[in-house]
JSON list of N, CA, C and O in Angstrom, two decimals:
[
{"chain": "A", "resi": 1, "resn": "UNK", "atom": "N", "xyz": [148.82, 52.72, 103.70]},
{"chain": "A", "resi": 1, "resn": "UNK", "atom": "CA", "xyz": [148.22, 53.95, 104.15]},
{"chain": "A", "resi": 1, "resn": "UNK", "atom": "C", "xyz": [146.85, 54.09, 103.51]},
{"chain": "A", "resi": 1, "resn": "UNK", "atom": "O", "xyz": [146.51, 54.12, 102.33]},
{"chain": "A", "resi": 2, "resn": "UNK", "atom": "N", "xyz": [146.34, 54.14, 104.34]},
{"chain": "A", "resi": 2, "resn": "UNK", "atom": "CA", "xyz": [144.58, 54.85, 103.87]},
{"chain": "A", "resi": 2, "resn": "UNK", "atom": "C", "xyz": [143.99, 56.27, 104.02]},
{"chain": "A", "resi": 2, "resn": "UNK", "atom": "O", "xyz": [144.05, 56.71, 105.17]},
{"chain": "A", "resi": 3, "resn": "UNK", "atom": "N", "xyz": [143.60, 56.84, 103.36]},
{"chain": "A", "resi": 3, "resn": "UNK", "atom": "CA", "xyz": [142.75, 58.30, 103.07]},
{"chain": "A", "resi": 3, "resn": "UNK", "atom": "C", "xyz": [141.57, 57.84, 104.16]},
{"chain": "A", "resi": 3, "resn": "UNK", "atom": "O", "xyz": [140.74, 56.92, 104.19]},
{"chain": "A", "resi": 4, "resn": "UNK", "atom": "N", "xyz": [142.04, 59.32, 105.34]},
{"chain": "A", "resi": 4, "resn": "UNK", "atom": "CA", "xyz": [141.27, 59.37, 106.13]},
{"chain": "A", "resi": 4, "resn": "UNK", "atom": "C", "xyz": [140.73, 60.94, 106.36]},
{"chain": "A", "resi": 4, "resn": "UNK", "atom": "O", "xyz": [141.38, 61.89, 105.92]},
{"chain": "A", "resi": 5, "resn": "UNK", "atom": "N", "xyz": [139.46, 61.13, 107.10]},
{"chain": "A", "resi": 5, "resn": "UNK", "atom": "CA", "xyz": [139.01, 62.61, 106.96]},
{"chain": "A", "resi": 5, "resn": "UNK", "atom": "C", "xyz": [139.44, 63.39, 108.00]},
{"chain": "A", "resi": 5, "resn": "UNK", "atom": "O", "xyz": [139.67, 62.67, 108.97]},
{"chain": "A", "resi": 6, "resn": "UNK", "atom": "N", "xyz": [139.64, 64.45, 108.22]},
{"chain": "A", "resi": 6, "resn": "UNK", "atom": "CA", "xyz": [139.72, 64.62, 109.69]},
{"chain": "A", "resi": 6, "resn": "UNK", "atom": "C", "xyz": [138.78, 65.60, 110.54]},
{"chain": "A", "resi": 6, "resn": "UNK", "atom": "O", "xyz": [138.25, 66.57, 110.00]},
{"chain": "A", "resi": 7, "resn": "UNK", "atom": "N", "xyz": [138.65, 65.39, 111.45]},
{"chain": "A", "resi": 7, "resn": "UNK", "atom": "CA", "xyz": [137.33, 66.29, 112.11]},
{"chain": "A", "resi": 7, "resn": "UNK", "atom": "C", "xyz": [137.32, 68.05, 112.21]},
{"chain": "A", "resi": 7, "resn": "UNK", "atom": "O", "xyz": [138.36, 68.38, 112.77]},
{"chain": "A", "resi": 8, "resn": "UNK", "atom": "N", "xyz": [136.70, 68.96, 111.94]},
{"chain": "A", "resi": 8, "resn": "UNK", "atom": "CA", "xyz": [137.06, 70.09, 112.40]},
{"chain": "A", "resi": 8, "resn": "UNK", "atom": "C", "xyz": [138.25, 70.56, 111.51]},
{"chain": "A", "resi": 8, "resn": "UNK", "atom": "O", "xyz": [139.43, 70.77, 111.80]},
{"chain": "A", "resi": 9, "resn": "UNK", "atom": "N", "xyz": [137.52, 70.69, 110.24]},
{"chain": "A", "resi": 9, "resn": "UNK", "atom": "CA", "xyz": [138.96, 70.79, 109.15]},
{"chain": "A", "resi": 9, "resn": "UNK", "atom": "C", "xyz": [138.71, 72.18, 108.69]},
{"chain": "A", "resi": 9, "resn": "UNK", "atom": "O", "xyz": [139.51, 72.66, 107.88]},
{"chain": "A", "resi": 10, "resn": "UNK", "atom": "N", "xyz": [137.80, 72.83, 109.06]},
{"chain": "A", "resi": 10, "resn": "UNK", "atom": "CA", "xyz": [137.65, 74.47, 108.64]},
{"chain": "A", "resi": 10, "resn": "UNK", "atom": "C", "xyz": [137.24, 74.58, 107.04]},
{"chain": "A", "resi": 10, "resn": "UNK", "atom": "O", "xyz": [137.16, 75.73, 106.63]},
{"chain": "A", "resi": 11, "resn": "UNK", "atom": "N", "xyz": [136.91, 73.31, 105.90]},
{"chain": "A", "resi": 11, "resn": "UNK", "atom": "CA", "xyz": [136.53, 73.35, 104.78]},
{"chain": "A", "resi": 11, "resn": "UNK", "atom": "C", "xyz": [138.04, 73.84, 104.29]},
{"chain": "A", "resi": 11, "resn": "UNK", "atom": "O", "xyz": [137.98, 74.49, 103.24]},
{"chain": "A", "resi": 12, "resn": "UNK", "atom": "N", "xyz": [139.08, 73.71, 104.69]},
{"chain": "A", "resi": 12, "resn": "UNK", "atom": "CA", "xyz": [139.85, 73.47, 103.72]},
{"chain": "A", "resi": 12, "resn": "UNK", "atom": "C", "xyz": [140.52, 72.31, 103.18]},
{"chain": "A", "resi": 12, "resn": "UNK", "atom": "O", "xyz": [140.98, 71.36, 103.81]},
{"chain": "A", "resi": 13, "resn": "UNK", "atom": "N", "xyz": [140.50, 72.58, 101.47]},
{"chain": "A", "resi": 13, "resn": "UNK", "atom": "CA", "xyz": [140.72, 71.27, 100.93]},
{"chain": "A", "resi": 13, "resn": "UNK", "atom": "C", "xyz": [141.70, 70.37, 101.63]},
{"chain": "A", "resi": 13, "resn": "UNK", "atom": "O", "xyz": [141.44, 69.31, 102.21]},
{"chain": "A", "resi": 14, "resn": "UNK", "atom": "N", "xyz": [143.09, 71.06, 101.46]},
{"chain": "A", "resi": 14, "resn": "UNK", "atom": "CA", "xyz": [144.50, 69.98, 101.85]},
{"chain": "A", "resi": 14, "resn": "UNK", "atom": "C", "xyz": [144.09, 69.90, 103.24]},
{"chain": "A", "resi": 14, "resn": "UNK", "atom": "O", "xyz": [144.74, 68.97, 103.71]},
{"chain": "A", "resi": 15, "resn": "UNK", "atom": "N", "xyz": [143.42, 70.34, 104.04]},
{"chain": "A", "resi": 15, "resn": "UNK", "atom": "CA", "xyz": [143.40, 69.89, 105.97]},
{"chain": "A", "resi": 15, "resn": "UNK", "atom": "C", "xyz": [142.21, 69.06, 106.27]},
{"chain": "A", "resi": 15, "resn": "UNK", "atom": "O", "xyz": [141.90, 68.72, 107.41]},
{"chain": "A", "resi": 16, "resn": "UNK", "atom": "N", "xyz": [141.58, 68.77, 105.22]},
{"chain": "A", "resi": 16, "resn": "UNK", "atom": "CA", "xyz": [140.17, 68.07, 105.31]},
{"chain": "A", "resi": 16, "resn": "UNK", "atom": "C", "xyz": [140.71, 66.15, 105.38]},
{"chain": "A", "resi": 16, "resn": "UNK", "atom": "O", "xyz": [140.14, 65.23, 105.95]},
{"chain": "A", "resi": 17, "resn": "UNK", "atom": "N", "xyz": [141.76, 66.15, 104.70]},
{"chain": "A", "resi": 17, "resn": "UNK", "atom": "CA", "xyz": [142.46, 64.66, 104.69]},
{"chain": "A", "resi": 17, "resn": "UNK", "atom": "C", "xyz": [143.70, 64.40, 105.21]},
{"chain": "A", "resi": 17, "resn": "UNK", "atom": "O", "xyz": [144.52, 65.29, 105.45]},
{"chain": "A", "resi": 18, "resn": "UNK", "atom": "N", "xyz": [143.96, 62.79, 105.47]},
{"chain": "A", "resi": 18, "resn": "UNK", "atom": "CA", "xyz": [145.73, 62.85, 105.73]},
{"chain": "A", "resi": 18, "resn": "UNK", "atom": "C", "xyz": [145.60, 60.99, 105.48]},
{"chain": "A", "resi": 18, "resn": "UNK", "atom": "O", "xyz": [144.62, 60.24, 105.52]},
{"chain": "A", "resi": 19, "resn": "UNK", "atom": "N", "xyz": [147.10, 60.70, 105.21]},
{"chain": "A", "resi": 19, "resn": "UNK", "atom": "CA", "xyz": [146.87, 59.27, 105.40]},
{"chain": "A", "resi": 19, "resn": "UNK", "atom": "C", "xyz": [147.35, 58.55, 106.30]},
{"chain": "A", "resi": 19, "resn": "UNK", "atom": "O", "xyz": [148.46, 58.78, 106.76]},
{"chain": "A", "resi": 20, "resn": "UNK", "atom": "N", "xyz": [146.71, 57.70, 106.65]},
{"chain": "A", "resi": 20, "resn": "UNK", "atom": "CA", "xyz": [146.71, 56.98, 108.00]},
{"chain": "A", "resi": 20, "resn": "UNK", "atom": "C", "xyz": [147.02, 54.96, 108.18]},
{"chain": "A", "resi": 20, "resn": "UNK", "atom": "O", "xyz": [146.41, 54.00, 107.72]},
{"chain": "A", "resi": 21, "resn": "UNK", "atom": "N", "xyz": [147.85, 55.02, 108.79]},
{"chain": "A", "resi": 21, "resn": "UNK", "atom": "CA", "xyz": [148.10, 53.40, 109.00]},
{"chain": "A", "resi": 21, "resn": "UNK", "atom": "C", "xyz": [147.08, 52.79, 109.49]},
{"chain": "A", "resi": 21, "resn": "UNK", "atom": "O", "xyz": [146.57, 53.03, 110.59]},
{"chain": "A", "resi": 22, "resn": "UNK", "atom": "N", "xyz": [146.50, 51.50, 108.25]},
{"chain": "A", "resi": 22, "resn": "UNK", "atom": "CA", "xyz": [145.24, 50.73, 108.71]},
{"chain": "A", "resi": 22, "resn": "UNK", "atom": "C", "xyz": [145.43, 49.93, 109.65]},
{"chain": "A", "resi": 22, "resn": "UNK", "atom": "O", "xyz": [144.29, 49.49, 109.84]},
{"chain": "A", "resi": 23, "resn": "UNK", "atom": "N", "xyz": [146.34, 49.25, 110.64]},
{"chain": "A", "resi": 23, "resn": "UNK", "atom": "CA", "xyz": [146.74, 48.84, 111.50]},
{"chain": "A", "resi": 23, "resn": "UNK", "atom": "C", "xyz": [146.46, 48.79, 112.55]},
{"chain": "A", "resi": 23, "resn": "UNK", "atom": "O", "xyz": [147.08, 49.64, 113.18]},
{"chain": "A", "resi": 24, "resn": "UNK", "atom": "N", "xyz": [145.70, 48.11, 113.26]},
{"chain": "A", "resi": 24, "resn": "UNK", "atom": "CA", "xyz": [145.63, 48.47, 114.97]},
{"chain": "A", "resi": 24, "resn": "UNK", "atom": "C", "xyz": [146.90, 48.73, 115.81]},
{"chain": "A", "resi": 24, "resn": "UNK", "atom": "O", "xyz": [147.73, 47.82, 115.85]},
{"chain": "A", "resi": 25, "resn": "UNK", "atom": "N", "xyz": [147.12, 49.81, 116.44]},
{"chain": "A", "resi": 25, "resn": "UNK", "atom": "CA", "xyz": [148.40, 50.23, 117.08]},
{"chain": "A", "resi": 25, "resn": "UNK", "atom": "C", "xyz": [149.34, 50.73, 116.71]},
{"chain": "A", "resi": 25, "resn": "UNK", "atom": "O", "xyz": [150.40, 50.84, 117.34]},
{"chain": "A", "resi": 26, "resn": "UNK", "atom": "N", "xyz": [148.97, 51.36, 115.00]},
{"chain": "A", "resi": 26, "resn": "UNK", "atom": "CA", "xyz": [150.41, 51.67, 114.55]},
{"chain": "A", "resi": 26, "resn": "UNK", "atom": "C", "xyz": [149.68, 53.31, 114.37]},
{"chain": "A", "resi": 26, "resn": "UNK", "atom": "O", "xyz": [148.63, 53.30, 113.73]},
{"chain": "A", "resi": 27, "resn": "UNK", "atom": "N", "xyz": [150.03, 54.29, 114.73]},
{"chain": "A", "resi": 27, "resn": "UNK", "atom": "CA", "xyz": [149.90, 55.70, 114.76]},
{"chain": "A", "resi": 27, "resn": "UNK", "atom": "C", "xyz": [150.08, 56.25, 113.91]},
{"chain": "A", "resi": 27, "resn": "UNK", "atom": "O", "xyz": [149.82, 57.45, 113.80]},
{"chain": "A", "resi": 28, "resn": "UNK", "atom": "N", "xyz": [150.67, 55.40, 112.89]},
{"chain": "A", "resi": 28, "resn": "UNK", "atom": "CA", "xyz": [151.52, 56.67, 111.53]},
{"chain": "A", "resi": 28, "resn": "UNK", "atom": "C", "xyz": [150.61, 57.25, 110.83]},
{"chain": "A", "resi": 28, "resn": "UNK", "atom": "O", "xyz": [149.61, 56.73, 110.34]},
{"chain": "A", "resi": 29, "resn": "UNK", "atom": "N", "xyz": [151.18, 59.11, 110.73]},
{"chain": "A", "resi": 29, "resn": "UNK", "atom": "CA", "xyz": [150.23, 59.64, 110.09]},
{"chain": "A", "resi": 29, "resn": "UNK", "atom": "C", "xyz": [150.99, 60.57, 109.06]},
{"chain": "A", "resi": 29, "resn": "UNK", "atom": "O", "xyz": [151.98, 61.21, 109.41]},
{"chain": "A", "resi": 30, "resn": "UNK", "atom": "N", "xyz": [150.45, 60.60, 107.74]},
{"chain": "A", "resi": 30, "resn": "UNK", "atom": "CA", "xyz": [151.53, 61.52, 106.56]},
{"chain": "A", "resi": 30, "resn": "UNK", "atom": "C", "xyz": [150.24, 62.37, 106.29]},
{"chain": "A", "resi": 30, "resn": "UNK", "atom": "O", "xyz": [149.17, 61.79, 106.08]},
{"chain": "A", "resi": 31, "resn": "UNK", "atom": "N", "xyz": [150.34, 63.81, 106.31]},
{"chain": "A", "resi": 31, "resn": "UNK", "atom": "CA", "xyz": [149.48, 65.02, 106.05]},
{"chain": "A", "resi": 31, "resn": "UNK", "atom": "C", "xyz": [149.92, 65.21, 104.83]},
{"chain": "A", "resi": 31, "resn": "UNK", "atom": "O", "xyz": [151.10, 65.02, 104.52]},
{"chain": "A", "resi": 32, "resn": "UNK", "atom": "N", "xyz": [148.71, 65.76, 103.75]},
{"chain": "A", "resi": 32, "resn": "UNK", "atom": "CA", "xyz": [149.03, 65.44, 102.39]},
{"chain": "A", "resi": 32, "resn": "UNK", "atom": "C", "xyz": [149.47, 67.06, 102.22]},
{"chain": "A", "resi": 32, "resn": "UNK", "atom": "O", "xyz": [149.08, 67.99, 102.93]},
{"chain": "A", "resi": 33, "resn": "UNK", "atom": "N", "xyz": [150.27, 67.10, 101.25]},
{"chain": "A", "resi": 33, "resn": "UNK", "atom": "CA", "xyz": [150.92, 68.77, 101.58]},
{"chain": "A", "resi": 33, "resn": "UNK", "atom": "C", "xyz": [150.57, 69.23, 99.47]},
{"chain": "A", "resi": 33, "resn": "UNK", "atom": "O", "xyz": [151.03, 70.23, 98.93]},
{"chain": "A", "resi": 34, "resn": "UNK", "atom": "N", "xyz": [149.90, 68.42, 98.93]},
{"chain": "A", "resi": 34, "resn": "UNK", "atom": "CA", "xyz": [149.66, 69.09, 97.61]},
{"chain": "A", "resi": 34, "resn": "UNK", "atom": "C", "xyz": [148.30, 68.84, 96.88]},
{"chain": "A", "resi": 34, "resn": "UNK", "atom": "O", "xyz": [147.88, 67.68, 96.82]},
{"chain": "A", "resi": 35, "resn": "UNK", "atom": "N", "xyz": [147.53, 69.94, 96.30]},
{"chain": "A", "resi": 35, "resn": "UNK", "atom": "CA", "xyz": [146.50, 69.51, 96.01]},
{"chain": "A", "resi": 35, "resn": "UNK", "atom": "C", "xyz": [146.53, 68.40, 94.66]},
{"chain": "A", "resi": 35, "resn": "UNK", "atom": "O", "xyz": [145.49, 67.82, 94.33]},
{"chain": "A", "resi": 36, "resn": "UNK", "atom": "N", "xyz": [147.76, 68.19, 93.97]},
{"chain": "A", "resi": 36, "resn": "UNK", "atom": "CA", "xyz": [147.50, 66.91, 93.14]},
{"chain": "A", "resi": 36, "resn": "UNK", "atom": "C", "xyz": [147.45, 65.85, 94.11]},
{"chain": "A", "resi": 36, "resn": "UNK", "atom": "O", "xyz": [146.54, 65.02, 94.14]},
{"chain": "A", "resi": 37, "resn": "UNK", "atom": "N", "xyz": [148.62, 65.88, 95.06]},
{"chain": "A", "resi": 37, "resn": "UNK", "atom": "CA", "xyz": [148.71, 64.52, 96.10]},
{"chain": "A", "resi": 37, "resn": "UNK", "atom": "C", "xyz": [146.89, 63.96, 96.29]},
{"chain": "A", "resi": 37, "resn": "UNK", "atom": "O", "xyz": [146.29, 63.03, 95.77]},
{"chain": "A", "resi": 38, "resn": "UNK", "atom": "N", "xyz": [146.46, 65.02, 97.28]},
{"chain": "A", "resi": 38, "resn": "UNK", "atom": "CA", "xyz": [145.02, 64.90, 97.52]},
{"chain": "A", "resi": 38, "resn": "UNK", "atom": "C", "xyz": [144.31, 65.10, 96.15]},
{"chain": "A", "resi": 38, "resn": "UNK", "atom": "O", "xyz": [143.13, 65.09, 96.51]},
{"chain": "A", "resi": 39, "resn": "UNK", "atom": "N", "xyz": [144.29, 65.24, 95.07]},
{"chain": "A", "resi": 39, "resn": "UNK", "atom": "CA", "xyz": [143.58, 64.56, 93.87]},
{"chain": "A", "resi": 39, "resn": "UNK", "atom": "C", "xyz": [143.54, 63.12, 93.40]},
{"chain": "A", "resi": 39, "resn": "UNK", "atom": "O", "xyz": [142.55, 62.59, 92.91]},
{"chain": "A", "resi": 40, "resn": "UNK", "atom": "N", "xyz": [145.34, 62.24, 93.68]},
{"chain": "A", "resi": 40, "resn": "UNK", "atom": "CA", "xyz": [145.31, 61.43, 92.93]},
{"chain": "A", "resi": 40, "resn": "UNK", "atom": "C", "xyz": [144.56, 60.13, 94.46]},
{"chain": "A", "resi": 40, "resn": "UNK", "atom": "O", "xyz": [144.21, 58.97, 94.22]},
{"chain": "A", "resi": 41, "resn": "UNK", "atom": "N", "xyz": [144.52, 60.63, 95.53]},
{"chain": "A", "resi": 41, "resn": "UNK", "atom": "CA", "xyz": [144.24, 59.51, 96.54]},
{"chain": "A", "resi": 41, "resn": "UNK", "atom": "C", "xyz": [142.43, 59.74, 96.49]},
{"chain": "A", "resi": 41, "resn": "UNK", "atom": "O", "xyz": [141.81, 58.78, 96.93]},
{"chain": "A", "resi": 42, "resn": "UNK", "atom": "N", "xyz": [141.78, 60.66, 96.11]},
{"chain": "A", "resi": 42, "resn": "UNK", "atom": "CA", "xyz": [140.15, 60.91, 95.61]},
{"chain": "A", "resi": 42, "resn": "UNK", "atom": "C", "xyz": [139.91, 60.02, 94.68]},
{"chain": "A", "resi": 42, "resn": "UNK", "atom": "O", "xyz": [139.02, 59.17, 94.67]},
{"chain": "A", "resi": 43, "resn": "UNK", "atom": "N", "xyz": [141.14, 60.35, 93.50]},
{"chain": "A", "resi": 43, "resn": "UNK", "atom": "CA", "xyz": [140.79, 59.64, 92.69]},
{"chain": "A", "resi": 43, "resn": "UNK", "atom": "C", "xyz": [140.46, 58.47, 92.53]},
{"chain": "A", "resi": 43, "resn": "UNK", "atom": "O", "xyz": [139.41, 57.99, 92.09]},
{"chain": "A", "resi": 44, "resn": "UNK", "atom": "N", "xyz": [141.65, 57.88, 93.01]},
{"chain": "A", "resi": 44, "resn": "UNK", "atom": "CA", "xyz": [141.54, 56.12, 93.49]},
{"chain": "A", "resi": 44, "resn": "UNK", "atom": "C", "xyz": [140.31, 55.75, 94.44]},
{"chain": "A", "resi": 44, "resn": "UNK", "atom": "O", "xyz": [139.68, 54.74, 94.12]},
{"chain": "A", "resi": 45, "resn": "UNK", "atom": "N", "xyz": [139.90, 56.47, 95.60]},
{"chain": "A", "resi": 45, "resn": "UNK", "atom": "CA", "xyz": [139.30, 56.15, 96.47]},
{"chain": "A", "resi": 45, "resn": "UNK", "atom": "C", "xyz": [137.96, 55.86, 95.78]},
{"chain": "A", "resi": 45, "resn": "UNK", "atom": "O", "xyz": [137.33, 54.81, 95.65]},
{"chain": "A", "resi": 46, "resn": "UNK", "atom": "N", "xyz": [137.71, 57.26, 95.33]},
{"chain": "A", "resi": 46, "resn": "UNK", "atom": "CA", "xyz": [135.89, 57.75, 94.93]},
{"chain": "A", "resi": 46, "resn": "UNK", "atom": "C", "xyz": [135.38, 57.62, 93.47]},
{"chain": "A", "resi": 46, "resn": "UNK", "atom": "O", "xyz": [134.28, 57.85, 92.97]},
{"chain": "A", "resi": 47, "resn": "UNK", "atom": "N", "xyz": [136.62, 57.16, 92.95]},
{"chain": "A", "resi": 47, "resn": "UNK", "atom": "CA", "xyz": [136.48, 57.50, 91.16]},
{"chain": "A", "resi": 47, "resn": "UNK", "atom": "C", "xyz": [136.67, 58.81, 90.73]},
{"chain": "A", "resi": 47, "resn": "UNK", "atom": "O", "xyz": [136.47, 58.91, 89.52]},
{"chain": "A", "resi": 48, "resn": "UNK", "atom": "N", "xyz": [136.93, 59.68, 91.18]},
{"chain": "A", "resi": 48, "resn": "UNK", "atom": "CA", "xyz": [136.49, 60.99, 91.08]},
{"chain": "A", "resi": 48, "resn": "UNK", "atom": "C", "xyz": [137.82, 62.13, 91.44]},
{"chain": "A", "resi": 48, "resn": "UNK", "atom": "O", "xyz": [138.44, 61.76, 92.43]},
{"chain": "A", "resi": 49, "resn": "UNK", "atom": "N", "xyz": [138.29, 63.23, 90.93]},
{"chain": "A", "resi": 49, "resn": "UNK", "atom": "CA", "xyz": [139.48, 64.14, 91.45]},
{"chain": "A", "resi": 49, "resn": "UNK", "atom": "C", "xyz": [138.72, 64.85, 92.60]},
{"chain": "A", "resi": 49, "resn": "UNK", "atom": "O", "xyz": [137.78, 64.40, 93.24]},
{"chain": "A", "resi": 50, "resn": "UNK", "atom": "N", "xyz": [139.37, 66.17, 92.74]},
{"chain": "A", "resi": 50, "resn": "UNK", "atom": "CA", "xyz": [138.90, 67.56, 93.25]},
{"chain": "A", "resi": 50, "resn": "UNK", "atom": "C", "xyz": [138.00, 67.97, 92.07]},
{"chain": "A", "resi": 50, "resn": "UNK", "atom": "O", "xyz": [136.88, 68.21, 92.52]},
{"chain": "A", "resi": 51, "resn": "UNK", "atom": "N", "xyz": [138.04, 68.13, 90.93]},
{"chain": "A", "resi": 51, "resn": "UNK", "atom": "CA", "xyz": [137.18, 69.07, 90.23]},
{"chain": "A", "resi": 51, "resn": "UNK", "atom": "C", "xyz": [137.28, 67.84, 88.94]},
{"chain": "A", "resi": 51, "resn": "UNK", "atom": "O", "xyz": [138.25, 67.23, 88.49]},
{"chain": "A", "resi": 52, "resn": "UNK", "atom": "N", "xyz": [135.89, 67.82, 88.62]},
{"chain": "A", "resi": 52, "resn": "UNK", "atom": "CA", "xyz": [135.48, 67.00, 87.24]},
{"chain": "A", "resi": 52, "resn": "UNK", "atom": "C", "xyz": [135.65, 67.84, 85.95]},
{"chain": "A", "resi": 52, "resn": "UNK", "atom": "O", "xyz": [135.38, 67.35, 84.85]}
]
């Protein structure tokens, strides 16, 4: 699964991301439902959390 953005997210944090199957043809999608969840996949991605 990869951290993807999503369009038209209204600037909120948890609806701004979700993770997504890198796969051609595979649809799977898991919506991140906690702001640590979406901290620790920033983290990894960017170096970086929600808040320094």
């Amino acid at each position: 699964m990869v951290l993807r953005e999503k369009y038209g997210h209204g600037d909120v944090a948890l609806d701004m991301y979700y993770l997504a199957c890198p796969h051609p043809g595979c649809g799977q999608t898991v919506k991140l439902k906690s702001a640590a969840q979406l901290a620790a996949f920033l983290r990894r991605k960017e170096g970086r959390g929600i808040v320094n």
